Short mmCIF file of C-alpha atoms and ligand atoms in Angstrom, two decimals:
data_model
loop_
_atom_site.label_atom_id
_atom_site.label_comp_id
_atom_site.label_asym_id
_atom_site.label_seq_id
_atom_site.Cartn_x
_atom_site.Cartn_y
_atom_site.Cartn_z
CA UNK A 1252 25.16 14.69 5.91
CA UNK A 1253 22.28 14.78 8.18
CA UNK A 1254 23.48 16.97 11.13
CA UNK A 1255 21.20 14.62 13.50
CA UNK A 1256 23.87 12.12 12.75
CA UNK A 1257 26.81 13.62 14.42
CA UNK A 1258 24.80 14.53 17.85
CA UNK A 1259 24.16 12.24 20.58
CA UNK A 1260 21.83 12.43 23.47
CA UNK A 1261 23.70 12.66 27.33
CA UNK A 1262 21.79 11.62 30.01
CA UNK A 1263 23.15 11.98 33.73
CA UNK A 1264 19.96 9.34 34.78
CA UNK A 1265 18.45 8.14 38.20
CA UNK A 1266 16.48 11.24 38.96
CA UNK A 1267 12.60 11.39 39.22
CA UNK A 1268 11.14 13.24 36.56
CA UNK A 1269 8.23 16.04 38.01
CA UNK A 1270 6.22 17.86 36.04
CA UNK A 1271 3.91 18.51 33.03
CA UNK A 1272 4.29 17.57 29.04
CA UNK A 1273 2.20 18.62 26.49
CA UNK A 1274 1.54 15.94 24.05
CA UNK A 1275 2.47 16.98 20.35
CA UNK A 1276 0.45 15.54 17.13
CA UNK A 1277 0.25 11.84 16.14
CA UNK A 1278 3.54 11.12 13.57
CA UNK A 1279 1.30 8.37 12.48
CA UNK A 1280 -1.93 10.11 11.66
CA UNK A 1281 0.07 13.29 10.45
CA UNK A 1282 1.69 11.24 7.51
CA UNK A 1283 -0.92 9.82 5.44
CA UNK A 1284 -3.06 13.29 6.25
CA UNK A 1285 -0.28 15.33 4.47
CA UNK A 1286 0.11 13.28 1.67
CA UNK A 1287 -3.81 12.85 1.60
CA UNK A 1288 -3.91 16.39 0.63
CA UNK A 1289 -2.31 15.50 -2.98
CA UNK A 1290 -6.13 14.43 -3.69
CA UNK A 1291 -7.10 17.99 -2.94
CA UNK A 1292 -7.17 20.39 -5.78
CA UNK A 1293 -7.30 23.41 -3.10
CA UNK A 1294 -5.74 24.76 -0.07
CA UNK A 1295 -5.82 21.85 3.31
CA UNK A 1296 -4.69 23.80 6.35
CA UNK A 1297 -3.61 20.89 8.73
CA UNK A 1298 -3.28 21.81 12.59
CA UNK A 1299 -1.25 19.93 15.34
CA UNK A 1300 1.60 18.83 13.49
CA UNK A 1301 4.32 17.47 15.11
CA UNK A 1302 7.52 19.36 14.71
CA UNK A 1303 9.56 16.32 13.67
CA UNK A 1304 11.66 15.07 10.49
CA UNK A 1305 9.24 12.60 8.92
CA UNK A 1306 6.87 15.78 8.88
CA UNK A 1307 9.55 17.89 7.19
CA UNK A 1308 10.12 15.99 4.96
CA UNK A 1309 6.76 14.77 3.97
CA UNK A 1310 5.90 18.56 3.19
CA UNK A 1311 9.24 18.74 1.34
CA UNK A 1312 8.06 15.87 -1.11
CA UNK A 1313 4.63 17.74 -2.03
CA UNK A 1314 6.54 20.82 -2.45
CA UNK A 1315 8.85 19.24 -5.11
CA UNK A 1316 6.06 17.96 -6.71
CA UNK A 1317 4.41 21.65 -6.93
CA UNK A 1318 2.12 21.63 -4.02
CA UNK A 1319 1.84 25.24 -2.44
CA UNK A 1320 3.21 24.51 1.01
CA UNK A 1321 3.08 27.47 3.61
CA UNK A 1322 3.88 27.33 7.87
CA UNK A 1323 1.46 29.01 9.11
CA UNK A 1324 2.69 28.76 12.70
CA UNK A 1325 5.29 25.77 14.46
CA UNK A 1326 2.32 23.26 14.39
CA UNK A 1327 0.28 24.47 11.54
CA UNK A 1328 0.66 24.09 7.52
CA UNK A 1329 -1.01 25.48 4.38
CA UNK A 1330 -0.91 22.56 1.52
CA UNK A 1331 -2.34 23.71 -1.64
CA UNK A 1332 -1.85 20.43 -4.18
CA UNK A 1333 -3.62 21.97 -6.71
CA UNK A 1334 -1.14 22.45 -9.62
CA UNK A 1335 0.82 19.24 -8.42
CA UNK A 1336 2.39 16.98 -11.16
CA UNK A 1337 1.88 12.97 -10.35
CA UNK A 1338 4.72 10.18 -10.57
CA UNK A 1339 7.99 12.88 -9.97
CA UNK A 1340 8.60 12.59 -6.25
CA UNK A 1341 11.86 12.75 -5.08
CA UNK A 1342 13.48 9.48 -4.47
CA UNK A 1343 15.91 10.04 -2.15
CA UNK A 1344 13.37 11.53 -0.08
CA UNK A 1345 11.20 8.94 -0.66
CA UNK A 1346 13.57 6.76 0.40
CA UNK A 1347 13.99 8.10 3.81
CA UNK A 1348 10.49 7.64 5.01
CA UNK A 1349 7.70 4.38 5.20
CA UNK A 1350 5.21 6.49 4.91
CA UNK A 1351 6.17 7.65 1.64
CA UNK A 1352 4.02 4.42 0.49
CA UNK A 1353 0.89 6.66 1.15
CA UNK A 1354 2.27 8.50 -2.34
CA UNK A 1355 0.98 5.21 -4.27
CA UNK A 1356 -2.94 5.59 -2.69
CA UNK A 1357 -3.23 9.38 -2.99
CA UNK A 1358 -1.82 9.64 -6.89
CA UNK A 1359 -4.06 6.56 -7.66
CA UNK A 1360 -6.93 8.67 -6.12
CA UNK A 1361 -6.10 11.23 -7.66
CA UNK A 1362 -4.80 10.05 -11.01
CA UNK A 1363 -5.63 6.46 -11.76
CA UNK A 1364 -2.52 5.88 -11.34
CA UNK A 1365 1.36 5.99 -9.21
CA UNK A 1366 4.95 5.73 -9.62
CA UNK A 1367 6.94 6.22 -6.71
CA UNK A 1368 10.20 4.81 -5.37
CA UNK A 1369 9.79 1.85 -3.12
CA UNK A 1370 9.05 2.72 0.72
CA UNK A 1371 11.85 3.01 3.55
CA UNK A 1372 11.68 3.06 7.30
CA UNK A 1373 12.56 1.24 10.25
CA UNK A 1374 14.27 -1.91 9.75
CA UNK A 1375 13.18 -4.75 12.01
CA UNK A 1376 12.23 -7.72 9.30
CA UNK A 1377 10.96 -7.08 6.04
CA UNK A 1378 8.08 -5.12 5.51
CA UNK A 1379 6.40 -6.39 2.42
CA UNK A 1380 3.30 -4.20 1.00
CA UNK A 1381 1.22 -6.96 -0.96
CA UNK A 1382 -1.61 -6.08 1.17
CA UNK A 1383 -1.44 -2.53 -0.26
CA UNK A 1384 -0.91 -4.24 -4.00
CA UNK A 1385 -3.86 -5.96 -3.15
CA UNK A 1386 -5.96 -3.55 -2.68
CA UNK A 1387 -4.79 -1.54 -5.39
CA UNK A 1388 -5.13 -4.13 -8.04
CA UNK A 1389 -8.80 -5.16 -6.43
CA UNK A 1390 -9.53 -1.18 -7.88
CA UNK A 1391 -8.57 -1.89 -11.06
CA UNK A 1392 -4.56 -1.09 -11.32
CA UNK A 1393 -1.86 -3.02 -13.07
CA UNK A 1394 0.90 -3.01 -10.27
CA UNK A 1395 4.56 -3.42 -11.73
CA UNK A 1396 7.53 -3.33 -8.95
CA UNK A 1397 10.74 -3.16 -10.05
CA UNK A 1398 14.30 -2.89 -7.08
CA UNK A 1399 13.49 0.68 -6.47
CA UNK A 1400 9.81 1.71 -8.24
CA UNK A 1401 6.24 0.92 -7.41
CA UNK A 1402 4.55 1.72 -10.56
CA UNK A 1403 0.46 1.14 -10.72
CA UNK A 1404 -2.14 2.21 -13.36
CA UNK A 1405 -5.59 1.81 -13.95
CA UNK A 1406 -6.05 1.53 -17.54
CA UNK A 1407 -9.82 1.18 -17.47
CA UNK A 1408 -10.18 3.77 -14.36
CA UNK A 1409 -10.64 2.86 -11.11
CA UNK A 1410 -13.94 1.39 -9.69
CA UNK A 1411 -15.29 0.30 -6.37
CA UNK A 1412 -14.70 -3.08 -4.94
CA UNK A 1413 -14.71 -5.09 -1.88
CA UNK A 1414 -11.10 -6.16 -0.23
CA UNK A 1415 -10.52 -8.45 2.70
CA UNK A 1416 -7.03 -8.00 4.11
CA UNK A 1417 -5.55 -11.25 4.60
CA UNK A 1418 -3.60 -9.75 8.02
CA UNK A 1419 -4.78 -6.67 9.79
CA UNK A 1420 -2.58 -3.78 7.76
CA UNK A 1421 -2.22 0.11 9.31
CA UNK A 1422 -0.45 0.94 5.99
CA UNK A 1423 -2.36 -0.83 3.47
CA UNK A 1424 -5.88 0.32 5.07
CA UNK A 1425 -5.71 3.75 4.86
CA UNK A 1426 -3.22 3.53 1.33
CA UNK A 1427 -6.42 1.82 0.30
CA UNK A 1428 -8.78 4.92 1.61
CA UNK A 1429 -6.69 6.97 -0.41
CA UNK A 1430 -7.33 5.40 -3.61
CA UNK A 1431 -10.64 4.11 -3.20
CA UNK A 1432 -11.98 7.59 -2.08
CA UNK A 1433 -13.05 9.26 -5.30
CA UNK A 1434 -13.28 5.95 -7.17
CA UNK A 1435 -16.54 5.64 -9.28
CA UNK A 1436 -19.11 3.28 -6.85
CA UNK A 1437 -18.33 1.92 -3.31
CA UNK A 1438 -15.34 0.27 -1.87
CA UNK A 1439 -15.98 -2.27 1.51
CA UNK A 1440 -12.59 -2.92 3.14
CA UNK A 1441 -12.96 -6.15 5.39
CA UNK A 1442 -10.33 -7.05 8.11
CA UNK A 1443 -9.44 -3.29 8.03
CA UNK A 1444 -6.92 -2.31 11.12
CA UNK A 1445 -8.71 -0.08 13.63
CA UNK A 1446 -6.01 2.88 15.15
CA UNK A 1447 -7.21 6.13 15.90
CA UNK A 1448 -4.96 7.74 13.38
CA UNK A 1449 -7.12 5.58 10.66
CA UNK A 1450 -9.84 7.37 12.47
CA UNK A 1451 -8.09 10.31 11.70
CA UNK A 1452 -7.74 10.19 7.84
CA UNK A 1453 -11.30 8.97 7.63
CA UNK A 1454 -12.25 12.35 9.21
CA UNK A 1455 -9.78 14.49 7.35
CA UNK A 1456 -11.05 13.21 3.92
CA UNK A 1457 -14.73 12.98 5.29
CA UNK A 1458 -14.34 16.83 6.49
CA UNK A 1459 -12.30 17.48 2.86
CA UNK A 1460 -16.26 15.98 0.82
CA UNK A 1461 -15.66 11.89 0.84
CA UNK A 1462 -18.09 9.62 2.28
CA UNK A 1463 -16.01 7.15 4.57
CA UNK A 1464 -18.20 5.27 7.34
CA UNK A 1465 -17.04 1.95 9.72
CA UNK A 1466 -12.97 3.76 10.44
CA UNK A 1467 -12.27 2.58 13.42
CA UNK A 1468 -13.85 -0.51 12.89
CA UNK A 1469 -12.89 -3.80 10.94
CA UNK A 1470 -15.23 -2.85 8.15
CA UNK A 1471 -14.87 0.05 6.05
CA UNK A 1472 -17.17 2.04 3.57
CA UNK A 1473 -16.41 4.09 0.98
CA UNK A 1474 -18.67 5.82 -1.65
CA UNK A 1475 -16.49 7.49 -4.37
CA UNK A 1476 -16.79 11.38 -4.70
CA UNK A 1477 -16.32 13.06 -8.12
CA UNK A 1478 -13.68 15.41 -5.86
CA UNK A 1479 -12.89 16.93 -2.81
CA UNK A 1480 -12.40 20.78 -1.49
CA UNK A 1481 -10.05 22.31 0.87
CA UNK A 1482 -10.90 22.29 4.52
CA UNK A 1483 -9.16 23.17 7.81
CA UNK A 1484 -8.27 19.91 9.99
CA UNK A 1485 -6.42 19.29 13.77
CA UNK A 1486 -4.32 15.95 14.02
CA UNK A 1487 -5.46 13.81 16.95
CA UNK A 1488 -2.47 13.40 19.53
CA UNK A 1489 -0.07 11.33 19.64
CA UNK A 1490 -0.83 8.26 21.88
CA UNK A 1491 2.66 6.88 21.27
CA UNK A 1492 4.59 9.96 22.43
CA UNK A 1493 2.14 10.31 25.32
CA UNK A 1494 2.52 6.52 26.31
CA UNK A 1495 6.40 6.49 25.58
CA UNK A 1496 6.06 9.79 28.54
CA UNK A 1497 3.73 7.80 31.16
CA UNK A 1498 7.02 5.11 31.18
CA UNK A 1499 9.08 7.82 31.39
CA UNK A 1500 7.24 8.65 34.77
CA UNK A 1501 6.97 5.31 35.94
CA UNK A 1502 10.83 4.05 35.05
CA UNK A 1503 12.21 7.10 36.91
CA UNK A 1504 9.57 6.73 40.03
CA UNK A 1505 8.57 10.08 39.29
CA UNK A 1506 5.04 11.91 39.02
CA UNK A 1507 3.87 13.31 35.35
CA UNK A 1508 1.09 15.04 33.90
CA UNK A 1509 0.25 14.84 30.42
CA UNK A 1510 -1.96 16.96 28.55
CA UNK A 1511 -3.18 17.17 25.44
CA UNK A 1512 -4.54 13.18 25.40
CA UNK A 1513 -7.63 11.07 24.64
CA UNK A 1514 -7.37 8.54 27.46
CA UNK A 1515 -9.53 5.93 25.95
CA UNK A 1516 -6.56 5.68 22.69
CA UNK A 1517 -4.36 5.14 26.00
CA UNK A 1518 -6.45 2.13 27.16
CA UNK A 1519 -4.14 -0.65 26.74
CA UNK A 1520 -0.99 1.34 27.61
CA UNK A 1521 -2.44 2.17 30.94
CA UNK A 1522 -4.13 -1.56 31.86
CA UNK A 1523 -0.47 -3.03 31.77
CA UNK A 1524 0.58 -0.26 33.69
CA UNK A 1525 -1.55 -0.35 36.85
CA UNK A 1526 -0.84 -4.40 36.15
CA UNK A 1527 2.86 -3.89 37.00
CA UNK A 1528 1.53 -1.38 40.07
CA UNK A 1529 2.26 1.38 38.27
CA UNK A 1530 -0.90 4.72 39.52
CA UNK A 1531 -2.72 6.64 36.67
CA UNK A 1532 -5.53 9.26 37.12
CA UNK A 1533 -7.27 9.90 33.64
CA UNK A 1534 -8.44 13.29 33.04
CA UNK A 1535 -10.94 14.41 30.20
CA UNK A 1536 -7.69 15.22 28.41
CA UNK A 1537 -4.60 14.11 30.20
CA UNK A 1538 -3.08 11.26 32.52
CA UNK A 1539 -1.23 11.63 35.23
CA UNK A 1540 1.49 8.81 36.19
CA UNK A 1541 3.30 8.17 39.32
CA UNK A 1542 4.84 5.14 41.14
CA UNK A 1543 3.47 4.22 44.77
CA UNK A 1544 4.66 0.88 45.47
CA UNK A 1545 7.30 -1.38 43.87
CA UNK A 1546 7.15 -2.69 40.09
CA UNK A 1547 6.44 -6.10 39.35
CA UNK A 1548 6.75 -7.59 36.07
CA UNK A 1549 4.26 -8.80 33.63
CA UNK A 1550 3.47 -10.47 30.49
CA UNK A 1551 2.68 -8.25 27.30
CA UNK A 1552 1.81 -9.01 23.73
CA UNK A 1553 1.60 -6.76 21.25
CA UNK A 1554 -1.21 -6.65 18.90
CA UNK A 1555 -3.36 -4.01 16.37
CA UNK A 1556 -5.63 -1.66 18.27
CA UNK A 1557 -6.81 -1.87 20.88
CA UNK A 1558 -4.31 -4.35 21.75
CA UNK A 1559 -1.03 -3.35 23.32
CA UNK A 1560 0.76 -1.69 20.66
CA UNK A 1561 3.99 -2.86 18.79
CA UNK A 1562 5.25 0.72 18.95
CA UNK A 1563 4.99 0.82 23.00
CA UNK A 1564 6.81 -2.40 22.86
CA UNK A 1565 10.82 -1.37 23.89
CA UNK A 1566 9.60 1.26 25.66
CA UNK A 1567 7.76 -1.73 27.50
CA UNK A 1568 10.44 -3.81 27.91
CA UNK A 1569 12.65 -0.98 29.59
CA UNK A 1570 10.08 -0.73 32.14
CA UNK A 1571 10.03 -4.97 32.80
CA UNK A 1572 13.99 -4.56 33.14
CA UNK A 1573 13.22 -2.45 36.05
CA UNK A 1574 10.34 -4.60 37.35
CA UNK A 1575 11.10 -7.20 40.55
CA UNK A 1576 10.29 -10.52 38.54
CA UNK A 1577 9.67 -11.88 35.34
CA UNK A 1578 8.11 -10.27 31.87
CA UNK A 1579 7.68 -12.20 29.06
CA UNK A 1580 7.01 -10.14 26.17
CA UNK A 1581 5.75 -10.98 22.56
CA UNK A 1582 5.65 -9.51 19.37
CA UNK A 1583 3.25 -10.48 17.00
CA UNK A 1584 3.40 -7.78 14.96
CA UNK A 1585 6.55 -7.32 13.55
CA UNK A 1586 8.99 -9.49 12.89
CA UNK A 1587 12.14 -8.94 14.24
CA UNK A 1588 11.60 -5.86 16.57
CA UNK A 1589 14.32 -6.64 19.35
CA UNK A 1590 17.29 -5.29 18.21
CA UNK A 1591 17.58 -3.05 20.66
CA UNK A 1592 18.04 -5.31 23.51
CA UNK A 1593 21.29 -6.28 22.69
CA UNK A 1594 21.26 -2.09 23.64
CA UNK A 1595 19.63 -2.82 26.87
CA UNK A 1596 22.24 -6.00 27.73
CA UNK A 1597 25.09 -3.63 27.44
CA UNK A 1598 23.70 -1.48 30.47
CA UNK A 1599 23.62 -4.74 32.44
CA UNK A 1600 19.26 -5.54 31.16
CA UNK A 1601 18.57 -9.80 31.71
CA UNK A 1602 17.24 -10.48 28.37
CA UNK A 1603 17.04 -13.63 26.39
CA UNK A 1604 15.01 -13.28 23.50
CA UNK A 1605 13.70 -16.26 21.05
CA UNK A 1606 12.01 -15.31 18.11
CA UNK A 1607 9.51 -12.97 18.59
CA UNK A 1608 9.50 -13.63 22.37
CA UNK A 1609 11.60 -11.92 24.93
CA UNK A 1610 12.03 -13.36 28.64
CA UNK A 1611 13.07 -10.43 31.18
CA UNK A 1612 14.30 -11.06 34.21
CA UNK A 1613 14.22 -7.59 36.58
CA UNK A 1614 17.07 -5.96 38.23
CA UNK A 1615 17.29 -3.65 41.00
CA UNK A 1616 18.81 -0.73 38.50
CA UNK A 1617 20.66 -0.98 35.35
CA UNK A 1618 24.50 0.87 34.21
CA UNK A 1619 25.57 3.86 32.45
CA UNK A 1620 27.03 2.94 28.92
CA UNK A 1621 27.30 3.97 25.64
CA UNK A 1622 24.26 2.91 23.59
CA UNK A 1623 22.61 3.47 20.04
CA UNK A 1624 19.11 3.92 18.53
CA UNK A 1625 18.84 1.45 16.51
CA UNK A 1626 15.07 2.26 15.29
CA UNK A 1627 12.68 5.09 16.53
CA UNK A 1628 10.86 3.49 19.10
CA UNK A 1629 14.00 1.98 20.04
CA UNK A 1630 15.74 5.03 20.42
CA UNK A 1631 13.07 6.14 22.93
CA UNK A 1632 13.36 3.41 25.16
CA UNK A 1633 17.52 4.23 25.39
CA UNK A 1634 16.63 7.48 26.83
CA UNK A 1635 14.32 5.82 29.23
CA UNK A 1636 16.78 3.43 30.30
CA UNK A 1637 18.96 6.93 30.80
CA UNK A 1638 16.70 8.29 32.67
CA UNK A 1639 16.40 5.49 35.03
CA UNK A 1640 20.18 4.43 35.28
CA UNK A 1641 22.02 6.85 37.86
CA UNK A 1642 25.05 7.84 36.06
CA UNK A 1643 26.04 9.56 32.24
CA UNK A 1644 24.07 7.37 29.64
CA UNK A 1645 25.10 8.64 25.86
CA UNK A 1646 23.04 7.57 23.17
CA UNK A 1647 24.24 7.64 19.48
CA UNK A 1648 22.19 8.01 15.94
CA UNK A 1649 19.89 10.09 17.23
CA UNK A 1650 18.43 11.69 14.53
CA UNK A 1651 16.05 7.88 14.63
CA UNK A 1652 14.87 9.48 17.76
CA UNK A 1653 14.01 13.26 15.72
CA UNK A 1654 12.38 11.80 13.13
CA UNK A 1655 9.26 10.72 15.64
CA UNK A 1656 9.42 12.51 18.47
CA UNK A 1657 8.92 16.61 18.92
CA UNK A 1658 11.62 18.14 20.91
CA UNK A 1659 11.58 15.52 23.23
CA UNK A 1660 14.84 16.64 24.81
CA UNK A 1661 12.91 19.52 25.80
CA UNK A 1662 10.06 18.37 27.29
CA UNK A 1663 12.06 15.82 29.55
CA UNK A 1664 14.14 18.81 30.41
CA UNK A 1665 11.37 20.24 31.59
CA UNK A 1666 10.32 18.52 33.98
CA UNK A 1667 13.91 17.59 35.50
CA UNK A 1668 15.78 15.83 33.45
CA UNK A 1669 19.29 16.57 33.19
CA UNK A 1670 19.67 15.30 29.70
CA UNK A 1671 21.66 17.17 26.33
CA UNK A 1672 22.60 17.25 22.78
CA UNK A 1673 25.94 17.05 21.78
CA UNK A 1674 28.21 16.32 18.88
CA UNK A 1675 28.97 12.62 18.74
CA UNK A 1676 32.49 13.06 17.57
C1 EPZ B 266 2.55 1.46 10.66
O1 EPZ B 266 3.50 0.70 9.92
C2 EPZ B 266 3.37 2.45 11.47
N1 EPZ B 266 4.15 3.29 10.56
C3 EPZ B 266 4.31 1.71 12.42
O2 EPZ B 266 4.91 2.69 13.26
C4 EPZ B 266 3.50 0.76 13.30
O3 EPZ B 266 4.40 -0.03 14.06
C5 EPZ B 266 2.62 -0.15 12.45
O4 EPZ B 266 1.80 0.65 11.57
C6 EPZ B 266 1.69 -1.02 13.30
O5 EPZ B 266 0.89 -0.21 14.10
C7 EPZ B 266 3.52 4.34 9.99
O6 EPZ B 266 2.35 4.58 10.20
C8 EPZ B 266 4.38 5.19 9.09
P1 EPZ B 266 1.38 -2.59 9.19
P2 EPZ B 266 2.99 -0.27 8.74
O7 EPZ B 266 1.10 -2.52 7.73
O8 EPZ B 266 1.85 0.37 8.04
C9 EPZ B 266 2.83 -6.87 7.73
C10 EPZ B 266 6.61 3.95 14.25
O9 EPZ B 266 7.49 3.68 15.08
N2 EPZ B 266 2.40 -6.44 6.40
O10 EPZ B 266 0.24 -2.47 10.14
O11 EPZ B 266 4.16 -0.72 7.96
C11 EPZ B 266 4.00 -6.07 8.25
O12 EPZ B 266 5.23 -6.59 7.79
C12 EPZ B 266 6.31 2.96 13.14
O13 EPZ B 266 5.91 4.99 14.25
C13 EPZ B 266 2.42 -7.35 5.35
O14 EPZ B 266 2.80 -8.50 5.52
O15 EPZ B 266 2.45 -1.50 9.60
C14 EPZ B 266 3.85 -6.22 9.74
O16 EPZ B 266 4.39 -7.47 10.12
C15 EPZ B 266 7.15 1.72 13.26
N3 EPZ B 266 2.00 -6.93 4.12
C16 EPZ B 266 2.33 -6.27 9.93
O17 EPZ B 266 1.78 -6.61 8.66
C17 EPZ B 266 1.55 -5.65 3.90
O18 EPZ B 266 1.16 -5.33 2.75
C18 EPZ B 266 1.72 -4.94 10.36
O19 EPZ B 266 2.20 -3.94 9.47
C19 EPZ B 266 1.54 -4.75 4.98
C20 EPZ B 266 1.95 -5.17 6.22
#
């Protein structure tokens, strides 16, 4: 039994947070970097990881498999894949991740071809991966999926192709970097998502011998290498933990500064922000947030980078709760992603949602109650509603909330919070 699961987070809310928080390494950019280094017959030393679950046990799968994997300090790894055996992760810690799907790119890359157990992760709506089977199969695999294995091979090798994403894809993008970058001749990925953290792997595999151009763009390049070498990379930070932190500051009227930011990933976050009258001051490398006048609501819709982004979106919709006036707020990312207002109704929240639209109407403050995480993101945006709501807030199934976030507990302590672990029993 996961010891996350019997803990819950207690939050006596409804005082301004003041302070600093260091921003830890992107979750998001971490995970396909890690299991990027299976392609690497030599030793990756990867710095800026977060010190979260997901991580853990990312590095647990490549270790099963035989990668060398050493901590070299609480945000740095040694991964040495080169005597790792393709097609024997673990399953059950396959199952406990999404990102796990980045297995099927990097053994195809470095293989020709995969078998790994289908992909878990959040639940809100089904999360298919024919964009990823797409691209696979456009490099030459057979893809077979059975209930609980992906299995693909390239019988006549792998060879360079053009792919055009029929919906923007973070996952299947850089799944189809992995494979496509040591595949014989060049690969052009069209309609390719554009997030920093595909930036990221782009850089890491450029910096480990591949010759990626157009990340960050909607067109991709990639020549295939005949292999790649070790190399010594730094994950970009998190702009979801940093973002989930600026509410923080605004929800609780209080004044933060966080470090350890690129502003311009931040660019969306903070437009709807000083929208709702909300102050930020961008540094070279941090924001700082504070409140000077009332909030007033707004409308939001989530899209890919650089639109508003789908995981800012319940922290979002705390913040609109709090707001005089109406939000509206749409999600056209995901499909079902507001489970967690029924959450935000129980501490008193005016939410009707339809679809993939919520309406929120603002209140002066919100209630104590006893709440749950529901998903990750979700789980964030309890605390925030904690931290807001004068009173003791508990929030169950918090280990959703470890898997994403580095000691986040501590870092709100930090700067005032008067918020605690605790067994849930
Ligand atoms: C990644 O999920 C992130 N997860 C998500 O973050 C994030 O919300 C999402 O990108 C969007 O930014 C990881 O990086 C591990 P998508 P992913 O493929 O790759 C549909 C968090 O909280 N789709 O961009 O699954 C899909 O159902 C997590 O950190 C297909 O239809 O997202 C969704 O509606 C939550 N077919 C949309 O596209 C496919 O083959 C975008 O999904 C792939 C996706």
């Amino acid at each position: 039994m996961n010891i996350h699961s019997m803990e819950k987070i207690v939050i006596r809310g409804g005082k301004p947070l003041v302070g600093e928080i260091e921003t830890s390494g992107m979750k998001n950019a971490a995970l396909p970097i890690i299991f990027g280094c299976l392609l690497v017959k030599d030793r990756c030393v990867i710095e800026n990881l977060p010190d979260i679950d997901d991580v853990d046990v990312s590095l647990t799968i490549l270790e099963d498999m035989g990668a060398k994997v050493e901590r070299l300090d609480r945000t740095t790894y040694a991964i040495d894949a080169t005597n790792v055996r393709g097609g024997c992760s673990s399953l059950a810690l396959v199952r406990k991740l999404r990102a796990s799907y980045y297995l099927l790119g990097a053994e195809i890359g470095r293989y020709g071809k995969a078998y790994v157990g289908s992909p878990g992760g959040c639940d809100f709506g089904c999360r298919p991966i024919d964009q990823h089977i797409k691209g696979f199969e456009a490099l030459g695999c057979t893809v077979r999926m059975d209930g609980s294995y992906v299995e693909a091979v390239a019988h006549n090798g792998l060879k360079g192709t053009n792919i055009f994403f029929d919906l923007v894809s973070v996952g299947a993008t850089m799944n189809v970097m992995l494979a496509a970058v040591c595949a014989p001749g060049v690969t052009v990925i069209e309609n390719a998502a554009r997030e920093p953290h595909i930036v990221d792997l782009a850089n890491f595999l450029n910096t480990c011998g591949g010759q990626i151009s157009g990340a960050g763009t909607d067109t991709i390049k990639i020549k295939g290498v005949d292999s790649l070498h070790g190399c010594t990379y730094a994950i970009i930070p998190d702009m979801i933990e940093a973002g989930t932190y600026m509410i923080a500051a605004a929800a609780t009227k209080g004044h933060l500064k966080i470090t350890n930011v690129i502003p311009r990933h931040l660019e969306s976050i903070t437009a709807k922000l000083c929208e709702m009258g909300v102050s930020v001051v961008e540094g070279d490398d941090f924001v700082e947030v504070f409140l000077e006048k009332p909030l007033t609501g707004v409308n939001v819709k989530t899209m890919p980078y650089p639109g508003f982004p789908t995981d800012m979106q319940p922290q979002m919709a705390v913040l609109m709760c709090l707001a005089s006036g109406r939000s509206n707020l749409h999600e056209s990312v995901f499909d079902n992603r507001f489970r967690y207002t029924e959450e935000l109704i129980r501490m008193g929240a005016l939410i009707k949602v339809d679809g993939k639209r919520a309406l929120i109407e603002g209140t002066p403050s919100l209630r104590p109650a006893r709440v749950r995480a529901v998903d990750l993101r979700a789980g964030a945006a309890m605390v925030l509603a904690g931290l807001a709501t004068e009173g003791e807030t508990e929030i169950d199934n918090i280990q959703l909330i470890e898997r994403g976030y580095d000691d986040l507990v501590g870092k709100l302590r930090g700067c005032g919070a008067d918020i605690r672990k605790e067994n849930a029993v």
